[in-house]
Amino acid sequence: MSQKQMKEAFVSNHNGTSVLEVTQGLCLPAFCILCRGLLIILSQLLWSSHTWRTRFFIDFVFLIVPLVATLTILSSFVLLEHLAVIILGAGLFYQIYCRRTCCARMPVQKILDKFLKISLESEYVPAISCFRVINSAFTAVAILAVDFPLFPRRFAKTELYGTGAMDFGVGGFIFGTAMVCPEVRRKYTEGSRFYYFTKSLYSVWPLVFLGVGRLVIIKSIGYQEHLTEYGVHWNFFFTLIVVKVLTSLLLIILPLNKSWTVAIIIIVLYQLALDFTPLKRLILYGTDGSGTRIGLLNANREGIISTLGYVAIHMAGVQTGSYMLKKRSHVKDWIKGTYYILLTAISLFISLYIVQVNVEVVSRRMANLAFCIWIVASSLIVLSSLLLGDIILSFAKFLIKGAVVPCSWKPVQLSATNKKHSESLVSEAERKEPSLCLITAMNRNQLTFFLLSNITTGLINLLVDTLHSSTLWALIVLNLYMFTNCLIIYVLHLRDKTIKFW
């Protein structure tokens, strides 16, 4: 076989791993982000300030290095990683509690009572930003690591049925984008519905450019492709275009608070069509039943038809974003909100088990009912982990007056004399300080980071024989690749640059 055929065979015909293992891997970064915040608070007690290099190093070690390790050499020790991170977090929190500058002489119960009465001030929900960044970083590591032998084949994209770690990437990206879409942020509040729809259509032109550009480049250089992922010509950007257009149209016609209902109707009808019409046979074998790729539909049948499942995921993300951005005044309100998100995630995992036993197992290729439930349930479990971590981090910041952690809530103390007046526990000078934060930087230029990761992945594949690389060499390449991409995005953020052409 040619090098191209060998690489295509290397990433094809896999059956995935268990839902539990994927969930464990996805939740680990949430605990790493908590430890990173606790370390920043403790270091502010011991040292007066940080340089951007120090902060970048801390963020990279806590956010990126564990992801690389989890997807490679420590893939079989995820539970031990969780245990190590929990022990580290507990140790950091204990040191912060012992050095607390607020409520120093109060018993624990009174401290907790006081904490539950404070507000959490933020222009956005940090957990949403962290979720989007975790998914971007996970995808960036996986798209290159999958080409090396040290990447477990059970984590690769599945051929037909199963849950591979990489199968979460596209669904998680669409869910994360939906949570901050213009409809959720009430960006378009004036003008006619037709005007709003034209604005939505205009906003997809960069995706058209990127989708066509990727198609032309891939075909021109003969780069390896996983044909059954999207088809011959289709790619991720074309899926995003169709999902954006269809969901914008749906949200013009239907109320925002009915997004869950719309998601359920779409995916149930789609699954019924797969079960009781020739649709499933068309996806798997083409119009003639022999796997033909003749004609536009046959050539791209997986990509075109699976967009229905991604539309359902997007609508579920819209509903989740609306719930997350609801006004909540106190810590106890956020604890209650976190509880309901966690409860919903557990309910969806139970539903997933029932569907896989009685209807059909997860299939990324078809984006069927089980796949959509799995994506939404996994997204909600990660969100609840991030919210819980942010609440713990807010408590640590409450104990240390003036503590600042980028991309996290700001504790606000309500005045005793005037309930409408609030006093931030973070000084005005600190509030205006530039955010030295890799999470904020990646969230700010998420599409740029994604494109940069794809370009550097392609270059490395063209320059390095990934199939015959040793474990040590693969780890060096992966860490250098992520370090370079993250540093470029970080420097753009420090220079206050947002790469956006629309």
XYZ file of C-alpha atoms in Angstrom:
502
model
C 0.000 0.000 0.000
C 1.021 3.619 -0.512
C 1.745 5.864 2.490
C -1.629 7.551 1.973
C -3.485 4.216 1.954
C -1.602 3.021 5.035
C -2.560 6.164 6.984
C -6.200 5.876 5.895
C -6.292 2.222 6.990
C -4.648 3.162 10.302
C -7.545 5.477 11.285
C -10.364 3.336 9.855
C -12.469 0.318 10.926
C -12.504 0.968 14.691
C -15.271 0.156 17.189
C -14.622 2.682 19.951
C -14.610 2.223 23.725
C -17.100 2.410 26.596
C -19.237 5.473 27.335
C -17.800 5.494 30.873
C -14.186 5.718 29.710
C -14.951 8.601 27.347
C -16.863 10.428 30.112
C -13.978 10.011 32.550
C -11.555 11.459 30.018
C -13.836 14.409 29.217
C -14.351 15.338 32.896
C -10.640 15.300 33.815
C -9.901 18.788 32.328
C -12.646 20.299 34.529
C -10.787 19.167 37.662
C -7.479 20.308 36.159
C -8.956 23.780 35.609
C -10.050 23.849 39.268
C -6.525 22.906 40.419
C -5.094 25.544 38.125
C -7.326 28.197 39.750
C -6.442 27.072 43.273
C -2.727 27.194 42.424
C -3.086 30.738 41.065
C -4.839 31.853 44.290
C -2.183 30.236 46.493
C 0.637 31.677 44.418
C -0.898 35.162 44.802
C -0.471 34.751 48.555
C 3.171 33.716 48.207
C 4.249 35.938 45.303
C 3.063 39.433 44.467
C 2.496 39.029 40.724
C 2.943 36.793 37.693
C 4.473 37.506 34.314
C 2.614 36.411 31.209
C 5.215 33.667 30.721
C 4.547 32.224 34.178
C 0.790 32.316 33.695
C 1.053 30.733 30.238
C 3.247 27.954 31.654
C 0.748 27.239 34.455
C -2.187 27.181 32.027
C -0.375 24.973 29.529
C 0.715 22.459 32.197
C -2.761 22.184 33.720
C -4.903 22.369 30.576
C -2.888 20.872 27.703
C -0.339 18.445 29.170
C -2.979 16.295 30.964
C -4.997 16.080 27.734
C -1.973 14.888 25.773
C -1.153 12.329 28.460
C -4.760 11.099 28.751
C -4.998 10.499 25.012
C -1.615 8.747 24.816
C 0.618 7.191 27.494
C -1.858 7.455 30.413
C -4.939 6.341 28.483
C -5.298 3.234 30.658
C -4.870 5.137 33.938
C -7.597 7.794 33.767
C -8.957 6.907 37.213
C -5.483 7.303 38.721
C -5.221 10.695 36.992
C -8.529 11.704 38.564
C -7.297 10.562 41.976
C -4.011 12.471 41.607
C -5.801 15.668 40.534
C -8.322 15.389 43.403
C -5.527 14.907 45.955
C -3.630 17.882 44.508
C -6.768 20.024 44.548
C -7.581 19.049 48.137
C -4.037 19.908 49.230
C -4.140 23.309 47.521
C -7.564 24.085 48.978
C -6.405 23.123 52.490
C -3.427 25.496 52.209
C -5.744 28.298 51.049
C -8.177 27.632 53.882
C -5.364 27.733 56.467
C -4.139 31.073 55.061
C -7.607 32.644 54.643
C -7.817 36.412 55.077
C -11.613 36.505 55.239
C -13.602 35.017 58.147
C -10.341 33.987 59.810
C -11.895 33.352 63.240
C -15.246 31.983 62.109
C -16.230 28.301 62.340
C -16.704 26.408 59.089
C -20.523 26.422 59.257
C -20.733 30.220 59.566
C -18.222 30.662 56.732
C -20.357 28.469 54.468
C -23.539 30.338 55.459
C -21.888 33.644 54.621
C -20.570 32.300 51.315
C -24.014 31.089 50.240
C -25.347 34.646 50.602
C -22.861 36.282 48.230
C -23.459 36.885 44.527
C -21.290 35.777 41.633
C -20.619 38.582 39.196
C -19.622 37.924 35.621
C -20.520 39.185 32.177
C -20.767 35.568 31.048
C -20.815 32.066 32.521
C -17.153 30.934 32.714
C -18.150 27.258 32.496
C -19.418 27.791 28.933
C -16.090 29.296 27.846
C -14.179 26.478 29.564
C -16.393 23.870 27.905
C -15.714 25.312 24.441
C -11.964 25.530 25.119
C -11.760 21.969 26.492
C -13.463 20.680 23.345
C -11.144 22.720 21.096
C -8.015 21.576 22.916
C -9.190 17.946 22.982
C -9.921 18.040 19.228
C -6.567 19.675 18.440
C -4.632 17.005 20.341
C -6.686 14.109 18.935
C -6.522 15.043 15.227
C -2.728 14.755 15.295
C -2.298 12.071 17.969
C -4.535 9.648 16.039
C -1.845 9.394 13.351
C 0.727 8.067 15.857
C 0.877 4.445 17.102
C 0.794 5.507 20.785
C -2.777 6.818 20.353
C -5.150 4.014 21.482
C -7.185 2.791 18.518
C -10.281 2.544 20.735
C -10.243 6.363 21.003
C -10.291 6.848 17.215
C -13.465 7.620 15.271
C -15.690 4.591 14.912
C -16.478 3.137 11.516
C -20.193 2.451 11.984
C -21.250 1.858 15.597
C -19.607 2.656 18.932
C -18.336 5.531 21.049
C -14.786 6.588 20.282
C -13.338 9.567 22.138
C -12.884 11.408 18.830
C -16.559 10.902 17.966
C -17.430 13.473 20.634
C -15.464 16.261 18.925
C -17.899 17.434 16.219
C -21.008 17.004 18.361
C -19.377 18.781 21.303
C -18.288 21.647 19.040
C -21.831 22.132 17.723
C -23.315 21.930 21.238
C -20.794 24.482 22.551
C -21.419 26.868 19.644
C -25.185 26.614 20.161
C -24.894 27.721 23.804
C -23.505 31.106 22.730
C -25.324 31.556 19.406
C -26.850 35.011 18.673
C -30.347 33.759 19.486
C -29.311 32.756 23.007
C -27.413 36.016 23.579
C -30.397 38.002 22.220
C -28.038 39.654 19.770
C -30.739 40.265 17.174
C -33.536 42.040 19.016
C -34.475 44.656 16.432
C -35.632 44.435 12.832
C -37.803 42.004 10.921
C -37.408 38.249 10.949
C -36.342 38.350 7.307
C -33.577 40.830 8.169
C -32.390 38.557 11.010
C -32.356 35.527 8.717
C -30.304 37.371 6.067
C -27.808 38.334 8.796
C -27.547 34.658 9.763
C -27.010 33.649 6.131
C -24.302 36.283 5.716
C -22.494 35.041 8.822
C -21.787 31.627 7.219
C -19.694 32.926 4.313
C -16.370 32.283 6.119
C -17.473 28.660 6.614
C -18.220 28.357 2.889
C -14.757 29.709 2.121
C -13.094 27.364 4.626
C -15.085 24.321 3.494
C -14.296 24.854 -0.191
C -10.685 25.737 0.620
C -10.197 22.564 2.643
C -11.761 20.463 -0.120
C -9.501 21.943 -2.805
C -6.317 21.606 -0.721
C -7.026 18.027 0.413
C -7.764 16.860 -3.124
C -4.803 18.759 -4.604
C -2.123 17.313 -2.325
C -3.647 13.829 -2.048
C -3.932 14.031 1.754
C -5.327 10.980 3.572
C -9.097 10.963 4.231
C -11.528 8.833 6.216
C -14.125 8.437 3.452
C -17.020 7.137 5.581
C -16.795 10.090 7.974
C -18.504 12.635 5.696
C -18.119 11.335 2.146
C -16.020 12.304 -0.864
C -16.477 16.081 -0.942
C -18.283 16.930 2.315
C -16.446 18.103 5.430
C -17.058 19.522 8.898
C -17.444 23.107 7.626
C -20.276 22.152 5.263
C -22.064 20.461 8.174
C -21.717 23.668 10.206
C -23.181 25.703 7.323
C -26.277 23.512 6.960
C -26.818 23.355 10.739
C -26.474 27.139 11.077
C -28.951 27.875 8.266
C -31.560 25.317 9.366
C -31.431 26.228 13.062
C -31.615 29.962 12.317
C -34.756 29.302 10.272
C -36.261 27.160 13.056
C -35.524 29.776 15.729
C -37.200 32.487 13.642
C -40.388 30.430 13.375
C -40.437 28.830 16.846
C -39.979 30.255 20.383
C -36.542 29.936 21.936
C -37.893 28.108 25.002
C -39.236 25.301 22.772
C -35.775 24.288 21.549
C -35.749 21.066 23.605
C -39.106 20.082 22.142
C -37.873 20.780 18.609
C -34.693 18.762 19.240
C -36.682 15.769 20.485
C -39.150 15.895 17.578
C -36.372 16.121 14.964
C -34.254 13.287 16.328
C -37.205 10.954 17.026
C -38.589 11.444 13.505
C -35.092 10.942 12.082
C -34.650 7.694 14.024
C -38.065 6.468 12.862
C -37.013 7.204 9.284
C -33.801 5.207 9.818
C -35.762 2.251 11.208
C -38.797 2.153 8.926
C -37.653 3.625 5.592
C -34.704 2.865 3.240
C -32.803 5.861 4.708
C -30.344 3.762 6.747
C -29.626 1.541 3.738
C -29.009 4.675 1.661
C -26.455 5.986 4.177
C -24.614 2.686 4.441
C -24.781 1.328 0.888
C -25.918 4.111 -1.450
C -28.890 4.193 -3.801
C -27.993 0.937 -5.563
C -27.124 -1.028 -2.423
C -23.516 -1.682 -3.503
C -21.776 1.264 -1.794
C -21.674 3.408 -4.916
C -20.173 6.904 -4.779
C -21.602 7.991 -8.150
C -23.609 11.212 -7.942
C -23.528 14.044 -5.377
C -25.840 12.350 -2.861
C -24.103 8.972 -3.021
C -20.678 10.579 -2.807
C -21.549 12.537 0.341
C -24.457 10.614 1.811
C -23.011 10.386 5.360
C -22.317 14.104 5.610
C -25.587 15.276 4.059
C -28.027 13.036 5.943
C -26.277 13.151 9.350
C -26.846 16.922 9.530
C -30.350 16.161 10.848
C -28.810 14.700 13.996
C -26.503 17.691 14.398
C -29.460 20.066 14.036
C -31.077 18.278 16.988
C -27.845 18.609 19.008
C -27.697 22.322 18.174
C -31.270 22.887 19.336
C -30.502 21.063 22.609
C -27.464 23.330 23.005
C -29.636 26.413 22.471
C -31.956 25.318 25.283
C -28.986 24.617 27.566
C -27.433 27.998 26.792
C -30.709 29.764 27.595
C -30.880 27.948 30.934
C -27.233 28.693 31.770
C -27.593 32.412 31.015
C -30.646 32.873 33.232
C -30.186 35.559 35.881
C -29.090 33.997 39.184
C -28.361 36.243 42.140
C -26.713 34.002 44.759
C -24.298 31.097 45.034
C -27.112 28.840 46.231
C -28.983 29.534 42.981
C -25.999 28.317 40.966
C -25.695 25.234 43.174
C -29.339 24.490 42.430
C -28.772 25.071 38.700
C -25.735 22.769 38.712
C -27.806 20.086 40.457
C -30.506 20.221 37.764
C -27.955 20.034 34.933
C -26.294 17.040 36.590
C -29.676 15.382 37.134
C -30.560 15.911 33.465
C -27.225 14.410 32.387
C -27.784 11.306 34.542
C -31.333 10.941 33.153
C -29.984 11.145 29.602
C -27.338 8.487 30.305
C -30.097 6.191 31.593
C -32.095 6.970 28.430
C -28.994 6.217 26.359
C -28.717 2.756 27.899
C -32.406 2.053 27.186
C -32.129 3.286 23.580
C -28.957 1.273 22.902
C -30.575 -1.891 24.244
C -33.965 -1.505 22.558
C -33.498 0.712 19.486
C -29.972 1.156 18.111
C -26.486 1.742 19.483
C -24.519 4.960 18.988
C -23.505 5.693 15.397
C -21.508 8.809 14.572
C -21.755 7.978 10.875
C -25.564 8.328 10.951
C -25.783 10.769 13.915
C -28.716 8.699 15.146
C -30.870 9.015 18.274
C -28.356 7.260 20.547
C -25.500 9.417 19.228
C -27.396 12.650 19.923
C -28.373 11.541 23.443
C -24.752 10.573 24.116
C -23.392 13.943 22.913
C -25.893 15.980 24.952
C -25.488 13.824 28.081
C -21.679 14.000 27.883
C -21.794 17.763 27.307
C -24.044 18.269 30.327
C -21.866 16.114 32.591
C -18.810 18.180 31.581
C -20.759 21.416 32.147
C -21.908 20.320 35.596
C -18.294 19.383 36.483
C -17.097 22.819 35.369
C -19.869 24.575 37.301
C -19.082 22.599 40.441
C -15.395 23.422 40.049
C -16.199 27.115 39.590
C -18.319 27.155 42.763
C -15.447 25.579 44.750
C -13.029 28.065 43.180
C -15.356 30.950 44.095
C -15.349 29.729 47.701
C -11.535 29.727 47.673
C -11.557 33.281 46.275
C -14.083 34.262 48.956
C -11.604 33.070 51.614
C -8.752 35.158 50.163
C -9.893 38.745 49.741
C -8.667 40.244 46.461
C -7.819 36.896 44.840
C -8.115 37.024 41.049
C -8.451 34.010 38.760
C -9.066 34.670 35.042
C -12.100 33.055 33.409
C -13.938 32.458 36.677
C -16.711 34.130 38.657
C -16.079 37.277 40.707
C -17.550 37.044 44.245
C -19.726 40.042 45.144
C -20.719 40.935 48.699
C -24.179 42.506 49.099
C -24.220 45.615 51.274
C -25.982 45.212 54.628
C -27.540 48.676 54.436
C -28.622 48.578 50.821
C -29.447 45.259 49.193
C -29.439 46.857 45.768
C -25.862 47.952 46.248
C -23.131 45.375 45.819
C -19.437 45.526 46.606
C -17.079 43.433 44.539
C -14.496 41.499 46.504
C -12.091 42.241 43.637
C -10.588 45.737 43.441
C -11.266 48.009 40.480
C -7.593 48.029 39.525
C -7.449 44.253 39.485
C -10.682 44.130 37.501
C -9.145 46.239 34.718
C -5.933 44.190 34.677
C -5.321 42.374 31.378
C -6.455 38.770 31.537
C -3.344 36.587 31.353
C -5.302 33.484 30.550
C -4.918 30.761 27.932
C -8.593 29.785 28.306
C -9.732 33.331 27.514
C -7.266 33.520 24.620
C -8.478 30.265 23.033
C -12.136 31.165 23.534
C -11.549 34.566 21.931
C -10.000 33.122 18.755
C -11.533 29.649 18.745
C -11.944 29.335 14.972
C -8.392 30.614 14.424
C -7.078 28.008 16.874
C -9.035 25.278 15.096
C -7.686 26.324 11.673
C -4.148 26.654 13.000
C -4.368 23.155 14.498
C -5.595 21.709 11.195
C -2.845 23.430 9.199
C -0.045 22.352 11.556
C -1.471 18.822 11.695
C -1.306 18.637 7.906
C 2.250 19.987 7.813
C 3.459 17.521 10.457
C 1.844 14.617 8.587
C 3.601 15.675 5.394
C 6.991 16.072 7.107
C 6.967 13.269 9.710
C 6.500 9.528 9.275
C 3.897 9.310 12.028
C 3.164 5.590 11.501
C 6.683 4.546 12.493
C 7.391 7.126 15.222
C 8.561 6.038 18.654
C 6.568 6.888 21.788
C 9.106 9.484 22.963
C 9.290 11.203 19.566
C 5.493 11.252 19.275
C 5.148 12.870 22.716
C 7.746 15.511 21.843
C 6.008 16.320 18.558
C 2.533 16.475 20.162
C 3.623 18.761 22.990
C 5.603 21.057 20.677
C 2.637 21.184 18.290
C 0.223 22.190 21.062
C 2.746 24.567 22.649
C 3.228 26.409 19.346
C -0.491 26.675 18.589
C -1.350 27.808 22.117
C 1.500 30.341 22.227
C 0.388 31.960 18.955
C -3.195 32.281 20.242
C -1.933 33.556 23.606
C 0.232 36.263 22.003
C -2.722 37.367 19.837
C -4.751 37.768 23.030
C -1.992 39.726 24.780
C -1.896 42.066 21.799
C -5.683 42.419 22.013
C -6.202 40.899 18.552
C -9.334 39.033 17.484
C -9.043 37.373 14.078
C -12.478 37.824 12.548
C -13.372 38.662 8.962
C -17.148 38.882 9.263
